[in-house]
Every structure is written in structure tokens, then in C-alpha cells.
Amino acid sequence: MFVDRIRIFAQAGQGGRGCVSFRREKFVPKGGPDGGDGGRGGDVILRADQHTDHLANLFYEPIIRAKHGGHGQGKKMHGKAAPPAIVTVPVGTVVYRAIPTEPIASGAANADHESKSMQFEGGEQIADLTHDAEEFLLCRGGAGGKGNVHFKSSRNRAPRQYTEGGEGESGYFFLELRTIADAALVGYPNAGKSTLLRRLSAAQPKVAPYPFTTLHPVVGVVDLDEYRRVTVADIPGLIEGAHRNLGLGHDFLRHVTRCRLLLFVLDMAGSEGRSPISDLESLRREIDLYDPRLSERPWFVIANKMDLPEAEDHLARFRERFPELTVVPVSAKQGLGIDQVKSLLGGWIPVQFGLASSAQAEFTAAHD
């Protein structure tokens, strides 16, 4: 099961309480206080892991609790500090605070925090884990309490005061996965995006002759020359009104925000009565209405299904309508034009991964 958005409850550990103790030893009369401090409570930490690709583990365990710190002991012995509760999440996870729409009664956060009647809405963004092994402290554990050794003085030689351990932080949070890839295949359902990704990489997305075969993003790794690699994401098919969340539009479009290059895959043959020109205009409009910043990113057109009869005529009219665009004709089913797509990706991706180069800038400016 693929899960890319989940609400969780996190509770850091409570600090251990301080100890009230006095030194009792032969030949040492009135040894004085020696109560140790309590241990610190465990933190709740999110760690990005490149080997994790969804949030399904948190779907089955949405409650995260760290252990409490140990209590202080005599002979000035500190209590044991609790280990942190580390939760692995995919690279590209965004963390938001979950704000309840109704006030939570006192003690409800601990007693009935999974009540189905509680409604939440997304709050401020507090973290964005974009690199492998990157960590974020979600909830800090409580500090340990003070033992009676801290309260001795010239006037209070036998203190019996101590402090309780501090409460650990807790709260509700939304975790949202945004797939990180260099390029995204964007198009309408049944445009051939999954078949194209199969040809470009070793990924095996589901392929079938009906719409919405792909229900979640699939990332494939494309091998290029000079030992370079580029990741390409197959985004589920969009429909008209996706920016208004029609057809789970927001669930699909948010994965596009991470990609640096957009590849619009069009059914150039119009096999389902569609018009490639109208499809491109509609897709560009949906992208712009969802996030205007996406329209500023470099993009190209992949004319798929060129093996069908009417594809050549539609391609000629398409190039006449958009003469300035870079169009790569392919047939993903027969494997035609795949090398041209790889050459296009190789010219855009810099030699040194993750760093912009003058060659990339010149290539982008030449095709704008």
C-alpha cells in the first residue's frame, strides 16, 4: 500500500525525577545528601532514509512515544537517559503542525488522542527533509529532575526537596511525501507515461489499456553516458480541473513540485479523440493554476504513439502551432525515439550531479 500523507501523534519521554537520599556509611557520621538527578526523557526524531519510499509504516503505527528517563538514585547516581525514538521517513517528506478545529480538553491529548471525532487542519510547515540521513527533532524529551544534593546549604544541611522530571513535548503532525526526482512525466491518463518509463529505466510501473492505471508516483533511474544518472518520476494522469483537486489532483500535482524538469507526454495520435494541442494547453494551464512557479521551470514535449496512423499529421499541425518548442517523437510501445529522449535528458542534466553548470544554462536558454 502506498501512503503519501498521514497524521501522527508524537509524545517525547518524560524526565526522571530527582532522588532524596543521604549518605550512610560506616565511620562517616552525617554524610549529607547524595541524591542524584533524573535522566532525560527520549526525543522523537524524524530521519530521512533513501531506502524508504512511502509512509505506510506510520499508517499502521500513527502513535510515536519515546521512553521516559530513569529516576535518580543514591550516591549521586544519575538516572538513565532514555534513547531517542527515531522514525525513518522517505526523502522529500514535509512536516506540518496539525491544528485541531475544536479545542482539545485538558488531558485529552494523552487519554484519547486517536478519537475519530477529532478534526484537524494543516498548520505551518516546520520541516522539509530533502537529503538522505537528514534529521529533524520533532518532540524534545523532558529534562531530568534535580536530586536533594542540589538543595543543600549552610542552613539546610539535610534537604528533603527534589524536583520532578520535565514533561516531554507532544503534538499532532501531518507528514506529506513529495517525490524527489530530476524530471517528471506529466500528461493525461493513457498517454503512455508508464510504458515510456519502462523503456527508459528498469522500473516496472503497471501498464494496462484503461485510464488511471498509475495511482501513485513511480520513480525510475535512467543511465546516461559518462556514468551519469537521472531520476524520472511517472506522475499519475491529470484531468481537467486538477488544480481544484478534481480527480485527486492535489495528491498528484504536489509530487511535481520537486522535479526540476517537466516532460509533457502527449498522445500525438489522438487515439481517444483527444487533441494534442488542446492537451498541452490544458496541462500547462493546470500546472500554472496549481503553482505559478512550476511554469517557470524548463519543459519539453514528448510526442508519444507515433506508430499509429494519424500521428504524423497531428505532429505536423502541432509543430506549426508551437514552432519554438522542443518536441521528441517517440513510440514507447515499439521503443522508437528512446535514445533521443535520453540525449535530451543528458543535455539538460549537468555532468556533476546537483550542481548547475553553464552548459545546462545555455541548453535551457536555447530551448525556452
XYZ file of C-alpha atoms in Angstrom:
368
model
C 0.000 0.000 0.000
C 1.323 3.419 -0.978
C 0.723 6.192 1.590
C 1.970 9.727 0.936
C 0.043 11.716 3.581
C -0.583 10.728 7.189
C -1.447 12.305 10.528
C 0.554 11.151 13.539
C 0.693 11.794 17.266
C 4.166 12.125 18.807
C 4.966 12.104 22.522
C 8.505 12.616 23.829
C 9.579 10.909 27.039
C 9.226 12.448 30.489
C 12.349 13.188 32.511
C 13.056 11.051 35.567
C 12.512 12.578 39.000
C 15.333 13.503 41.328
C 16.243 11.360 44.331
C 16.150 12.168 48.053
C 18.984 10.243 49.642
C 21.570 10.643 52.404
C 24.991 9.081 52.629
C 25.034 6.155 55.034
C 28.470 4.681 55.557
C 30.440 3.297 58.487
C 32.677 5.832 60.172
C 31.089 8.683 58.198
C 28.569 10.304 60.513
C 26.119 12.727 58.971
C 27.354 12.068 55.447
C 24.975 14.586 53.983
C 22.649 14.498 50.947
C 23.694 12.480 47.902
C 20.517 12.139 45.849
C 21.209 12.030 42.109
C 19.384 13.701 39.232
C 16.851 12.048 36.983
C 17.639 11.044 33.419
C 16.451 12.949 30.386
C 13.396 11.722 28.502
C 13.750 10.376 24.976
C 13.335 12.633 21.946
C 11.225 11.884 18.874
C 13.372 12.285 15.758
C 12.459 12.003 12.081
C 15.255 10.718 9.845
C 15.139 10.790 6.045
C 16.040 7.434 4.500
C 16.672 6.921 0.806
C 15.585 3.275 1.084
C 12.088 4.254 2.274
C 9.625 5.338 -0.404
C 6.287 5.736 1.394
C 4.689 6.394 4.777
C 2.834 3.093 5.120
C 4.694 2.187 8.332
C 3.129 5.214 10.051
C -0.303 4.297 8.699
C -0.275 1.185 10.899
C 1.557 2.844 13.820
C 0.470 6.511 13.907
C 1.344 6.917 17.600
C 5.014 7.522 18.374
C 6.108 7.511 22.005
C 9.638 7.776 23.350
C 10.654 6.189 26.640
C 10.844 8.041 29.955
C 14.118 8.856 31.671
C 15.258 6.840 34.689
C 14.902 8.179 38.219
C 17.896 9.419 40.199
C 19.478 7.198 42.845
C 21.640 7.495 45.903
C 25.399 8.066 45.851
C 24.752 10.923 43.406
C 23.910 8.481 40.639
C 22.063 9.990 37.682
C 19.119 8.224 36.191
C 19.469 6.615 32.779
C 18.778 8.904 29.825
C 16.170 7.415 27.513
C 17.204 6.674 23.906
C 15.527 8.720 21.169
C 12.661 7.255 19.171
C 13.927 7.520 15.591
C 11.329 7.223 12.819
C 12.541 6.752 9.247
C 10.631 8.644 6.565
C 11.226 8.985 2.806
C 13.474 11.675 1.423
C 11.209 14.547 0.416
C 8.907 14.393 3.444
C 7.364 17.698 4.533
C 6.200 18.088 8.138
C 3.283 20.334 9.163
C 1.703 21.019 12.502
C -1.812 19.619 12.793
C -4.167 22.165 14.315
C -7.416 20.841 15.836
C -10.508 22.591 14.574
C -12.011 22.304 18.096
C -10.160 22.912 21.366
C -8.812 19.746 22.982
C -9.886 19.253 26.589
C -7.228 19.032 29.266
C -5.692 15.555 29.286
C -7.339 14.568 26.010
C -4.048 14.682 24.155
C -2.832 11.744 26.208
C -6.051 9.915 27.013
C -7.982 9.941 23.758
C -5.648 11.355 21.120
C -6.866 8.910 18.480
C -10.518 9.813 18.805
C -12.115 9.635 15.370
C -14.328 12.646 16.187
C -11.346 14.998 16.359
C -10.814 17.007 13.202
C -7.539 18.638 12.213
C -6.308 21.037 9.584
C -2.796 21.639 8.315
C -0.805 24.377 10.013
C 2.631 25.850 9.437
C 5.392 23.913 7.771
C 8.115 23.080 10.294
C 10.473 20.783 8.378
C 11.403 19.666 4.887
C 13.669 16.601 4.741
C 15.328 16.669 1.324
C 18.612 14.821 1.924
C 19.443 11.279 2.945
C 20.171 10.853 6.690
C 18.846 14.370 7.427
C 17.248 14.521 10.866
C 14.632 16.721 12.478
C 13.816 16.912 16.175
C 10.043 16.577 16.222
C 9.496 16.492 20.004
C 12.109 17.180 22.682
C 12.258 14.971 25.752
C 11.753 16.379 29.221
C 14.717 17.334 31.390
C 15.576 15.204 34.416
C 14.607 16.354 37.881
C 17.088 17.581 40.495
C 18.124 15.453 43.462
C 18.336 16.763 47.006
C 22.088 17.256 46.671
C 21.322 20.492 44.802
C 19.377 21.959 47.724
C 21.991 21.696 50.491
C 23.250 24.864 52.083
C 24.730 26.054 55.297
C 21.244 26.495 56.704
C 19.685 23.425 55.088
C 22.098 20.573 55.706
C 19.549 17.783 55.361
C 17.348 18.842 52.445
C 14.427 16.702 51.511
C 13.457 18.716 48.485
C 13.638 17.360 44.940
C 12.047 18.169 41.597
C 10.026 16.058 39.238
C 11.189 15.427 35.723
C 10.030 17.754 32.978
C 7.208 16.837 30.633
C 8.168 15.812 27.123
C 6.800 17.718 24.154
C 3.840 16.243 22.300
C 1.560 17.138 19.444
C -0.182 16.178 16.252
C 1.594 16.450 12.932
C 0.895 15.900 9.247
C 3.581 14.169 7.184
C 3.360 14.690 3.438
C 5.581 12.982 0.877
C 6.665 14.870 -2.224
C 8.584 12.652 -4.581
C 12.056 13.940 -5.411
C 13.188 13.345 -8.992
C 15.122 15.218 -11.643
C 12.347 15.020 -14.235
C 8.621 14.313 -14.199
C 6.448 12.701 -16.864
C 3.239 14.751 -16.918
C 0.225 14.002 -19.072
C -3.342 12.845 -19.323
C -4.362 9.269 -18.475
C -3.453 6.692 -21.140
C -0.821 8.946 -22.723
C 1.802 6.214 -22.367
C 3.844 7.599 -19.461
C 4.269 4.255 -17.695
C 5.272 2.482 -20.896
C 7.809 5.222 -21.605
C 9.301 4.902 -18.125
C 9.634 1.143 -18.649
C 11.650 1.826 -21.801
C 13.829 4.473 -20.191
C 14.659 2.628 -16.967
C 14.350 -0.678 -15.151
C 11.229 0.488 -13.294
C 8.136 -1.666 -13.731
C 5.038 0.532 -13.325
C 1.711 -1.082 -14.030
C 0.593 -0.874 -17.668
C -2.979 -1.562 -18.794
C -5.372 -0.283 -21.519
C -7.555 1.809 -19.209
C -7.213 5.226 -17.517
C -5.646 5.799 -14.101
C -3.558 2.660 -14.173
C -0.903 4.536 -12.178
C -2.277 5.577 -8.791
C 0.951 6.772 -7.174
C 4.259 8.133 -8.490
C 6.844 5.634 -9.691
C 10.493 6.704 -9.915
C 12.933 5.149 -12.366
C 16.691 5.651 -12.763
C 17.878 6.361 -16.318
C 21.522 5.578 -17.138
C 23.249 8.168 -19.333
C 26.717 8.451 -20.797
C 29.781 9.494 -18.790
C 28.481 7.415 -15.855
C 25.653 9.852 -15.229
C 22.219 9.000 -13.930
C 18.944 10.864 -13.839
C 15.776 10.013 -11.933
C 12.449 10.279 -13.754
C 9.076 10.164 -11.982
C 5.902 8.829 -13.589
C 3.170 11.146 -12.253
C -0.393 9.725 -12.293
C -2.608 11.103 -15.027
C -4.128 14.551 -14.585
C -7.582 15.675 -15.658
C -9.301 18.997 -16.284
C -9.653 20.872 -13.006
C -6.772 19.094 -11.254
C -5.730 22.393 -9.628
C -9.099 22.349 -7.833
C -8.307 18.827 -6.561
C -10.611 17.136 -9.067
C -9.601 13.532 -9.615
C -7.161 13.667 -6.667
C -5.387 16.480 -8.493
C -3.577 17.865 -5.449
C -2.389 14.396 -4.442
C -0.736 14.044 -7.855
C 0.374 17.625 -8.515
C 2.307 18.026 -5.288
C 4.803 15.420 -6.496
C 5.610 17.630 -9.484
C 6.842 20.469 -7.260
C 10.103 18.609 -6.501
C 11.067 17.955 -10.129
C 13.445 20.316 -11.906
C 12.385 19.355 -15.440
C 8.873 18.705 -16.784
C 8.333 16.314 -19.702
C 4.809 16.614 -21.104
C 3.831 13.279 -22.654
C 1.118 13.716 -25.309
C -0.913 11.185 -27.247
C 0.070 12.611 -30.626
C -2.189 10.172 -32.480
C -5.303 11.369 -30.643
C -6.280 7.736 -30.206
C -9.055 8.542 -27.731
C -10.469 11.517 -29.593
C -8.154 13.989 -27.912
C -6.340 16.924 -29.474
C -2.588 17.153 -28.685
C -2.705 20.952 -28.963
C -5.599 21.252 -26.519
C -3.996 18.707 -24.180
C -0.766 20.697 -23.924
C -2.578 23.986 -23.356
C -4.761 22.391 -20.692
C -1.835 20.742 -18.907
C 0.169 23.960 -18.884
C -2.855 25.818 -17.514
C -3.401 23.286 -14.713
C 0.277 23.469 -13.732
C 0.204 27.271 -13.666
C -3.018 27.469 -11.654
C -1.696 24.993 -9.077
C 1.660 26.747 -8.589
C 2.804 29.584 -10.884
C 6.436 28.807 -10.030
C 6.152 25.489 -11.860
C 5.515 27.331 -15.116
C 8.955 28.910 -14.872
C 10.782 25.564 -14.921
C 12.231 24.121 -18.129
C 9.925 21.777 -20.004
C 9.797 19.772 -23.211
C 7.214 17.786 -25.146
C 7.351 14.061 -25.860
C 5.072 13.111 -28.752
C 4.106 9.520 -27.972
C 2.252 6.868 -30.018
C 3.950 7.866 -33.271
C 3.386 4.315 -34.566
C -0.347 4.994 -35.032
C -1.669 6.178 -38.435
C -2.716 9.786 -37.748
C 0.257 10.693 -35.548
C 2.354 12.243 -38.349
C -0.431 14.621 -39.435
C -1.101 15.676 -35.844
C 2.617 16.214 -35.247
C 2.900 18.490 -38.283
C -0.023 20.617 -37.083
C 1.396 20.635 -33.562
C 4.791 21.923 -34.731
C 3.063 24.525 -36.853
C 1.124 25.710 -33.796
C 4.192 25.627 -31.476
C 7.243 26.134 -33.711
C 9.530 27.173 -30.844
C 9.015 24.055 -28.707
C 11.389 21.100 -28.481
C 9.342 18.041 -29.491
C 10.720 14.494 -29.383
C 8.610 11.990 -31.365
C 8.645 8.522 -29.793
C 6.783 5.262 -29.774
C 7.106 3.884 -26.280
C 5.342 0.675 -27.286
C 7.855 -0.136 -30.037
C 10.853 1.508 -28.367
C 11.365 4.171 -31.061
C 12.907 7.509 -30.110
C 14.085 6.396 -26.663
C 17.700 7.330 -27.428
C 16.586 10.851 -28.386
C 14.835 11.233 -25.023
C 17.984 10.109 -23.212
C 20.049 12.580 -25.245
C 17.611 15.326 -24.276
C 17.951 14.422 -20.601
C 21.730 14.148 -20.917
C 21.983 17.635 -22.413
C 19.959 19.116 -19.587
C 21.431 17.252 -16.609
C 24.859 18.672 -15.636
C 27.867 16.392 -15.537
C 28.265 16.918 -11.813
C 25.008 15.852 -10.207
C 23.154 18.509 -8.266
C 25.268 21.467 -9.416
C 24.226 23.951 -12.078
C 26.599 24.410 -14.962
C 26.997 26.877 -17.772
C 26.219 24.129 -20.276
C 22.872 23.473 -18.592
C 22.050 27.189 -18.560
C 22.893 27.542 -22.244
C 20.881 24.426 -23.078
C 17.836 25.702 -21.166
C 18.064 29.178 -22.721
C 18.319 27.719 -26.228
C 15.077 25.761 -25.779
C 12.969 28.368 -23.975
